[in-house]
Amino acid sequence: MIDQTLLPGKLLPLRIKSVRQLIEAIKTLRVRGAPALGAAGGYGIALAASLSPATNAPELMDELETAAAMIKGSRPTAINLSWGVDRALRAAALQETAEDIREAALREAEEIAQEDIRINKQLGKNGARLLDDGDSVLTHCNAGRLACVGWGTALGVIRSAVAAGKQIHVYSCETRPLHQGSRLTCWELSQDGIPVTLLCDSMSGSLMRKGKIDKVIVGADRITRDAAFNKIGTYSHAVLAKHHKIPFYVAAPLSTFDRLHGEDEIVIEERSPEEVTTLGAARLAPQGIEVYNPAFDATPLELVTGLITEKGVFRPPLMPPI
Ligand code: MRU
């Protein structure tokens, strides 16, 4: 995988050689973004299977269940991580020998990865119809190819619109505290030659008030029956978009949907205070200050104009079919 913590300075591959190393990579956001986590989860099970010395199926499945629980627990909000782990685990559980388990887990992980690109391209095509030539689109965090296996979700929609010949200008919020917007989205779009302007998260309202934003498109980490969970700060953009009568879209594959749960049942990951109080070696706040640092927030679906998926665009309360 690409070590996303090194971007935009360095584009370097990271070779994952153990489940423990994978968990470290997930926790530190070397690999991040819901669909990329889904693929990482699947490959995590394949890796655990290939590293295990177990010679019989029940023993190997026991080990995989333990690895699965550890991987899933490393980031609780993004549902794709557990979805990817469970998919590989289910494929493994259908086998009768340890060798078949290893093969099936790897096959399923490869399938998750390949499928992700196909799905994002379809989702992108469906969403591109919503964008007009000349639109300025605000996005938050990174829902691009870095956050997926390829193409991207929110940025996939933009890529598809550009590929269809439309001129699109992107406004990328920097996404405090870990700067996925400035580090990753700006890097990714610049690589593709898609015009992008960086702004601090708190600047989106004034930009909307000036009439500079035509649409907002973000990705999602989980979509429950009543809310879209995405990077902290998304909810504020949604409220502002509603006030300024700007369409607010959430682009996500079906694997991000969690119809069984409501907003109140979801655990939002709290991250370390240092992410907010320091920047590299520099201190940004007094020692010991109390910090609020949730990784995600929930945007009620009544603020969402449309859910862009591979099965089409759905206006809440409508949801895509399972
Ligand atoms: O904490 P992160 O960087 O993993 O958060 C990622 C996001 O919030 C993305 O917007 C979301 O996963 C959609 S990615 C296609």
PDB file of C-alpha atoms in Angstrom, residues 26-235:
ATOM      1  CA  ILE A  26      -4.494   1.515  10.140  1.00  0.00           C
ATOM      2  CA  LYS A  27      -4.310   3.281  13.516  1.00  0.00           C
ATOM      3  CA  THR A  28      -1.762   5.809  12.314  1.00  0.00           C
ATOM      4  CA  LEU A  29      -3.656   6.388   9.037  1.00  0.00           C
ATOM      5  CA  ARG A  30      -0.853   5.156   6.810  1.00  0.00           C
ATOM      6  CA  VAL A  31      -3.781   3.430   5.142  1.00  0.00           C
ATOM      7  CA  ARG A  32      -7.058   5.298   5.518  1.00  0.00           C
ATOM      8  CA  GLY A  33     -10.332   6.071   3.770  1.00  0.00           C
ATOM      9  CA  ALA A  34     -13.307   3.729   3.996  1.00  0.00           C
ATOM     10  CA  PRO A  35     -12.912   1.629   0.811  1.00  0.00           C
ATOM     11  CA  ALA A  36      -9.120   1.375   1.202  1.00  0.00           C
ATOM     12  CA  LEU A  37      -9.722   0.106   4.734  1.00  0.00           C
ATOM     13  CA  GLY A  38     -12.151  -2.495   3.330  1.00  0.00           C
ATOM     14  CA  ALA A  39      -9.444  -3.844   1.031  1.00  0.00           C
ATOM     15  CA  ALA A  40      -6.832  -3.653   3.818  1.00  0.00           C
ATOM     16  CA  GLY A  41      -9.188  -5.663   6.061  1.00  0.00           C
ATOM     17  CA  GLY A  42      -9.586  -8.384   3.433  1.00  0.00           C
ATOM     18  CA  TYR A  43      -5.853  -8.583   2.809  1.00  0.00           C
ATOM     19  CA  GLY A  44      -5.286  -8.613   6.595  1.00  0.00           C
ATOM     20  CA  ILE A  45      -7.192 -11.899   6.835  1.00  0.00           C
ATOM     21  CA  ALA A  46      -5.325 -13.302   3.815  1.00  0.00           C
ATOM     22  CA  LEU A  47      -2.040 -12.274   5.446  1.00  0.00           C
ATOM     23  CA  ALA A  48      -2.988 -13.806   8.815  1.00  0.00           C
ATOM     24  CA  ALA A  49      -3.873 -17.048   7.007  1.00  0.00           C
ATOM     25  CA  SER A  50      -0.634 -17.168   5.042  1.00  0.00           C
ATOM     26  CA  LEU A  51       1.518 -16.466   8.115  1.00  0.00           C
ATOM     27  CA  SER A  52      -0.182 -19.012  10.346  1.00  0.00           C
ATOM     28  CA  PRO A  53       1.597 -22.353  10.886  1.00  0.00           C
ATOM     29  CA  ALA A  54      -1.800 -24.058  11.495  1.00  0.00           C
ATOM     30  CA  THR A  55      -2.155 -27.298   9.570  1.00  0.00           C
ATOM     31  CA  ASN A  56      -5.863 -27.984  10.031  1.00  0.00           C
ATOM     32  CA  ALA A  57      -8.920 -25.914   9.145  1.00  0.00           C
ATOM     33  CA  PRO A  58     -10.526 -25.450  12.635  1.00  0.00           C
ATOM     34  CA  GLU A  59      -7.215 -24.306  14.133  1.00  0.00           C
ATOM     35  CA  LEU A  60      -6.604 -21.867  11.292  1.00  0.00           C
ATOM     36  CA  MET A  61     -10.165 -20.484  11.494  1.00  0.00           C
ATOM     37  CA  ASP A  62      -9.700 -19.881  15.243  1.00  0.00           C
ATOM     38  CA  GLU A  63      -6.587 -17.844  14.495  1.00  0.00           C
ATOM     39  CA  LEU A  64      -8.361 -15.900  11.764  1.00  0.00           C
ATOM     40  CA  GLU A  65     -11.250 -15.043  14.104  1.00  0.00           C
ATOM     41  CA  THR A  66      -8.736 -13.599  16.588  1.00  0.00           C
ATOM     42  CA  ALA A  67      -6.956 -11.606  13.890  1.00  0.00           C
ATOM     43  CA  ALA A  68     -10.338 -10.402  12.568  1.00  0.00           C
ATOM     44  CA  ALA A  69     -11.380  -9.024  15.963  1.00  0.00           C
ATOM     45  CA  MET A  70      -8.061  -7.210  16.355  1.00  0.00           C
ATOM     46  CA  ILE A  71      -8.158  -5.673  12.862  1.00  0.00           C
ATOM     47  CA  LYS A  72     -11.805  -4.609  13.173  1.00  0.00           C
ATOM     48  CA  GLY A  73     -11.154  -2.986  16.546  1.00  0.00           C
ATOM     49  CA  SER A  74      -8.379  -0.781  15.177  1.00  0.00           C
ATOM     50  CA  ARG A  75     -10.858   1.763  13.725  1.00  0.00           C
ATOM     51  CA  PRO A  76     -14.471   1.337  14.793  1.00  0.00           C
ATOM     52  CA  THR A  77     -16.415   3.952  12.772  1.00  0.00           C
ATOM     53  CA  ALA A  78     -15.585   3.143   9.141  1.00  0.00           C
ATOM     54  CA  ILE A  79     -17.804   0.145   8.430  1.00  0.00           C
ATOM     55  CA  ASN A  80     -15.808  -0.915   5.364  1.00  0.00           C
ATOM     56  CA  LEU A  81     -13.003  -2.210   7.552  1.00  0.00           C
ATOM     57  CA  SER A  82     -15.236  -4.800   9.276  1.00  0.00           C
ATOM     58  CA  TRP A  83     -17.039  -5.428   5.984  1.00  0.00           C
ATOM     59  CA  GLY A  84     -13.736  -6.340   4.235  1.00  0.00           C
ATOM     60  CA  VAL A  85     -12.547  -8.485   7.157  1.00  0.00           C
ATOM     61  CA  ASP A  86     -15.882 -10.324   7.390  1.00  0.00           C
ATOM     62  CA  ARG A  87     -16.024 -10.951   3.648  1.00  0.00           C
ATOM     63  CA  ALA A  88     -12.609 -12.623   3.593  1.00  0.00           C
ATOM     64  CA  LEU A  89     -13.465 -14.515   6.790  1.00  0.00           C
ATOM     65  CA  ARG A  90     -16.758 -15.791   5.323  1.00  0.00           C
ATOM     66  CA  ALA A  91     -14.984 -16.980   2.165  1.00  0.00           C
ATOM     67  CA  ALA A  92     -12.417 -18.759   4.328  1.00  0.00           C
ATOM     68  CA  ALA A  93     -15.062 -20.395   6.529  1.00  0.00           C
ATOM     69  CA  LEU A  94     -16.585 -22.178   3.523  1.00  0.00           C
ATOM     70  CA  GLN A  95     -13.384 -24.217   2.994  1.00  0.00           C
ATOM     71  CA  GLU A  96     -12.484 -27.603   4.398  1.00  0.00           C
ATOM     72  CA  THR A  97      -8.690 -27.571   4.450  1.00  0.00           C
ATOM     73  CA  ALA A  98      -6.116 -25.079   5.730  1.00  0.00           C
ATOM     74  CA  GLU A  99      -4.666 -24.724   2.231  1.00  0.00           C
ATOM     75  CA  ASP A 100      -8.063 -23.935   0.724  1.00  0.00           C
ATOM     76  CA  ILE A 101      -8.698 -21.387   3.471  1.00  0.00           C
ATOM     77  CA  ARG A 102      -5.473 -19.570   2.607  1.00  0.00           C
ATOM     78  CA  GLU A 103      -6.326 -19.523  -1.085  1.00  0.00           C
ATOM     79  CA  ALA A 104      -9.936 -18.461  -0.562  1.00  0.00           C
ATOM     80  CA  ALA A 105      -9.018 -15.588   1.774  1.00  0.00           C
ATOM     81  CA  LEU A 106      -6.501 -14.231  -0.723  1.00  0.00           C
ATOM     82  CA  ARG A 107      -8.925 -14.643  -3.638  1.00  0.00           C
ATOM     83  CA  GLU A 108     -11.600 -12.736  -1.749  1.00  0.00           C
ATOM     84  CA  ALA A 109      -9.193  -9.921  -0.819  1.00  0.00           C
ATOM     85  CA  GLU A 110      -8.168  -9.587  -4.478  1.00  0.00           C
ATOM     86  CA  GLU A 111     -11.823  -9.542  -5.490  1.00  0.00           C
ATOM     87  CA  ILE A 112     -12.631  -6.779  -2.966  1.00  0.00           C
ATOM     88  CA  ALA A 113      -9.765  -4.703  -4.363  1.00  0.00           C
ATOM     89  CA  GLN A 114     -10.656  -5.182  -8.037  1.00  0.00           C
ATOM     90  CA  GLU A 115     -14.353  -4.674  -7.386  1.00  0.00           C
ATOM     91  CA  ASP A 116     -13.649  -1.372  -5.653  1.00  0.00           C
ATOM     92  CA  ILE A 117     -12.289   0.211  -8.832  1.00  0.00           C
ATOM     93  CA  ARG A 118     -15.235  -1.037 -10.930  1.00  0.00           C
ATOM     94  CA  ILE A 119     -17.755   0.186  -8.371  1.00  0.00           C
ATOM     95  CA  ASN A 120     -16.159   3.615  -8.040  1.00  0.00           C
ATOM     96  CA  LYS A 121     -16.153   4.107 -11.800  1.00  0.00           C
ATOM     97  CA  GLN A 122     -19.875   3.270 -11.941  1.00  0.00           C
ATOM     98  CA  LEU A 123     -20.593   5.488  -8.936  1.00  0.00           C
ATOM     99  CA  GLY A 124     -18.550   8.250 -10.580  1.00  0.00           C
ATOM    100  CA  LYS A 125     -20.534   7.965 -13.794  1.00  0.00           C
ATOM    101  CA  ASN A 126     -23.839   8.145 -11.891  1.00  0.00           C
ATOM    102  CA  GLY A 127     -22.695  11.196  -9.943  1.00  0.00           C
ATOM    103  CA  ALA A 128     -21.079  13.017 -12.858  1.00  0.00           C
ATOM    104  CA  ARG A 129     -24.556  13.699 -14.290  1.00  0.00           C
ATOM    105  CA  LEU A 130     -25.244  15.934 -11.306  1.00  0.00           C
ATOM    106  CA  LEU A 131     -22.331  18.243 -12.128  1.00  0.00           C
ATOM    107  CA  ASP A 132     -22.603  20.991 -14.728  1.00  0.00           C
ATOM    108  CA  ASP A 133     -19.819  22.264 -16.920  1.00  0.00           C
ATOM    109  CA  GLY A 134     -18.111  25.122 -15.061  1.00  0.00           C
ATOM    110  CA  ASP A 135     -19.203  24.000 -11.548  1.00  0.00           C
ATOM    111  CA  SER A 136     -17.149  24.757  -8.448  1.00  0.00           C
ATOM    112  CA  VAL A 137     -17.368  21.849  -6.012  1.00  0.00           C
ATOM    113  CA  LEU A 138     -16.426  21.896  -2.345  1.00  0.00           C
ATOM    114  CA  THR A 139     -15.093  18.705  -0.767  1.00  0.00           C
ATOM    115  CA  HIS A 140     -13.826  17.757   2.678  1.00  0.00           C
ATOM    116  CA  CYS A 141     -11.141  15.235   3.684  1.00  0.00           C
ATOM    117  CA  ASN A 142      -9.933  12.844   0.990  1.00  0.00           C
ATOM    118  CA  ALA A 143     -12.428  10.602  -0.757  1.00  0.00           C
ATOM    119  CA  GLY A 144     -10.207  10.050  -3.758  1.00  0.00           C
ATOM    120  CA  ARG A 145      -8.183   7.227  -5.192  1.00  0.00           C
ATOM    121  CA  LEU A 146      -5.908   7.304  -2.144  1.00  0.00           C
ATOM    122  CA  ALA A 147      -8.902   6.549   0.073  1.00  0.00           C
ATOM    123  CA  CYS A 148      -9.921   3.670  -2.187  1.00  0.00           C
ATOM    124  CA  VAL A 149      -8.160   1.134  -4.341  1.00  0.00           C
ATOM    125  CA  GLY A 150      -8.651   3.384  -7.347  1.00  0.00           C
ATOM    126  CA  TRP A 151     -10.677   6.258  -8.911  1.00  0.00           C
ATOM    127  CA  GLY A 152     -12.284   7.466  -5.654  1.00  0.00           C
ATOM    128  CA  THR A 153     -15.827   8.149  -4.486  1.00  0.00           C
ATOM    129  CA  ALA A 154     -16.402  11.928  -4.091  1.00  0.00           C
ATOM    130  CA  LEU A 155     -13.304  12.644  -6.200  1.00  0.00           C
ATOM    131  CA  GLY A 156     -14.333   9.777  -8.488  1.00  0.00           C
ATOM    132  CA  VAL A 157     -17.508  11.739  -9.322  1.00  0.00           C
ATOM    133  CA  ILE A 158     -15.374  14.775 -10.112  1.00  0.00           C
ATOM    134  CA  ARG A 159     -12.932  12.655 -12.165  1.00  0.00           C
ATOM    135  CA  SER A 160     -15.810  11.158 -14.160  1.00  0.00           C
ATOM    136  CA  ALA A 161     -17.285  14.618 -14.842  1.00  0.00           C
ATOM    137  CA  VAL A 162     -13.868  15.861 -16.012  1.00  0.00           C
ATOM    138  CA  ALA A 163     -13.440  12.727 -18.147  1.00  0.00           C
ATOM    139  CA  ALA A 164     -16.827  13.547 -19.728  1.00  0.00           C
ATOM    140  CA  GLY A 165     -15.418  16.906 -20.813  1.00  0.00           C
ATOM    141  CA  LYS A 166     -16.782  19.160 -18.044  1.00  0.00           C
ATOM    142  CA  GLN A 167     -14.668  21.888 -16.486  1.00  0.00           C
ATOM    143  CA  ILE A 168     -14.795  21.467 -12.716  1.00  0.00           C
ATOM    144  CA  HIS A 169     -13.015  23.542 -10.093  1.00  0.00           C
ATOM    145  CA  VAL A 170     -12.539  21.921  -6.702  1.00  0.00           C
ATOM    146  CA  TYR A 171     -12.372  23.728  -3.369  1.00  0.00           C
ATOM    147  CA  SER A 172     -10.599  21.398  -0.935  1.00  0.00           C
ATOM    148  CA  CYS A 173     -10.990  22.017   2.803  1.00  0.00           C
ATOM    149  CA  GLU A 174      -7.675  21.371   4.566  1.00  0.00           C
ATOM    150  CA  THR A 175      -9.354  18.983   7.079  1.00  0.00           C
ATOM    151  CA  ARG A 176      -7.916  19.636  10.484  1.00  0.00           C
ATOM    152  CA  PRO A 177      -6.296  18.104  12.378  1.00  0.00           C
ATOM    153  CA  LEU A 178      -4.628  15.560  10.049  1.00  0.00           C
ATOM    154  CA  HIS A 179      -4.886  17.564   6.816  1.00  0.00           C
ATOM    155  CA  GLN A 180      -6.186  14.873   4.500  1.00  0.00           C
ATOM    156  CA  GLY A 181      -7.616  17.676   2.330  1.00  0.00           C
ATOM    157  CA  SER A 182      -4.442  19.714   1.918  1.00  0.00           C
ATOM    158  CA  ARG A 183      -1.998  16.797   1.928  1.00  0.00           C
ATOM    159  CA  LEU A 184      -3.933  14.215  -0.062  1.00  0.00           C
ATOM    160  CA  THR A 185      -6.845  15.734  -2.013  1.00  0.00           C
ATOM    161  CA  CYS A 186      -4.779  18.693  -3.250  1.00  0.00           C
ATOM    162  CA  TRP A 187      -1.928  16.343  -4.169  1.00  0.00           C
ATOM    163  CA  GLU A 188      -4.181  13.852  -5.943  1.00  0.00           C
ATOM    164  CA  LEU A 189      -6.083  16.446  -7.972  1.00  0.00           C
ATOM    165  CA  SER A 190      -2.904  18.330  -8.888  1.00  0.00           C
ATOM    166  CA  GLN A 191      -1.426  15.075 -10.182  1.00  0.00           C
ATOM    167  CA  ASP A 192      -4.440  14.753 -12.488  1.00  0.00           C
ATOM    168  CA  GLY A 193      -4.361  18.410 -13.539  1.00  0.00           C
ATOM    169  CA  ILE A 194      -7.801  19.108 -12.016  1.00  0.00           C
ATOM    170  CA  PRO A 195      -7.908  22.728 -10.771  1.00  0.00           C
ATOM    171  CA  VAL A 196      -8.059  22.870  -6.978  1.00  0.00           C
ATOM    172  CA  THR A 197      -8.044  25.669  -4.406  1.00  0.00           C
ATOM    173  CA  LEU A 198      -7.155  24.952  -0.782  1.00  0.00           C
ATOM    174  CA  LEU A 199      -9.024  26.598   2.095  1.00  0.00           C
ATOM    175  CA  CYS A 200      -9.177  26.202   5.868  1.00  0.00           C
ATOM    176  CA  ASP A 201     -12.233  24.302   7.098  1.00  0.00           C
ATOM    177  CA  SER A 202     -13.769  27.394   8.691  1.00  0.00           C
ATOM    178  CA  MET A 203     -13.737  29.304   5.383  1.00  0.00           C
ATOM    179  CA  SER A 204     -16.424  27.293   3.580  1.00  0.00           C
ATOM    180  CA  GLY A 205     -19.340  29.426   4.874  1.00  0.00           C
ATOM    181  CA  SER A 206     -17.944  32.703   3.585  1.00  0.00           C
ATOM    182  CA  LEU A 207     -17.177  31.082   0.227  1.00  0.00           C
ATOM    183  CA  MET A 208     -20.756  29.820  -0.021  1.00  0.00           C
ATOM    184  CA  ARG A 209     -22.130  33.235   0.943  1.00  0.00           C
ATOM    185  CA  LYS A 210     -20.115  34.780  -1.876  1.00  0.00           C
ATOM    186  CA  GLY A 211     -21.789  32.395  -4.339  1.00  0.00           C
ATOM    187  CA  LYS A 212     -18.549  30.587  -5.170  1.00  0.00           C
ATOM    188  CA  ILE A 213     -19.740  27.037  -4.463  1.00  0.00           C
ATOM    189  CA  ASP A 214     -22.221  25.265  -6.754  1.00  0.00           C
ATOM    190  CA  LYS A 215     -22.217  21.844  -5.090  1.00  0.00           C
ATOM    191  CA  VAL A 216     -20.699  20.013  -2.140  1.00  0.00           C
ATOM    192  CA  ILE A 217     -19.609  16.370  -2.523  1.00  0.00           C
ATOM    193  CA  VAL A 218     -18.077  14.323   0.274  1.00  0.00           C
ATOM    194  CA  GLY A 219     -17.423  10.633   0.903  1.00  0.00           C
ATOM    195  CA  ALA A 220     -18.637   8.620   3.893  1.00  0.00           C
ATOM    196  CA  ASP A 221     -17.290   6.173   6.433  1.00  0.00           C
ATOM    197  CA  ARG A 222     -20.699   4.747   7.309  1.00  0.00           C
ATOM    198  CA  ILE A 223     -24.255   5.572   6.286  1.00  0.00           C
ATOM    199  CA  THR A 224     -26.808   4.486   8.854  1.00  0.00           C
ATOM    200  CA  ARG A 225     -30.592   4.678   8.305  1.00  0.00           C
ATOM    201  CA  ASP A 226     -30.577   8.298   9.512  1.00  0.00           C
ATOM    202  CA  ALA A 227     -27.071   9.806   9.085  1.00  0.00           C
ATOM    203  CA  ALA A 228     -23.904   9.891   7.009  1.00  0.00           C
ATOM    204  CA  PHE A 229     -20.731   9.590   9.079  1.00  0.00           C
ATOM    205  CA  ASN A 230     -17.707  11.279   7.567  1.00  0.00           C
ATOM    206  CA  LYS A 231     -14.606  13.207   8.594  1.00  0.00           C
ATOM    207  CA  ILE A 232     -15.172  15.698  11.420  1.00  0.00           C
ATOM    208  CA  GLY A 233     -16.235  19.019   9.907  1.00  0.00           C
ATOM    209  CA  THR A 234     -18.553  17.504   7.292  1.00  0.00           C
ATOM    210  CA  TYR A 235     -21.686  18.293   9.330  1.00  0.00           C
TER     211      TYR A 235
END
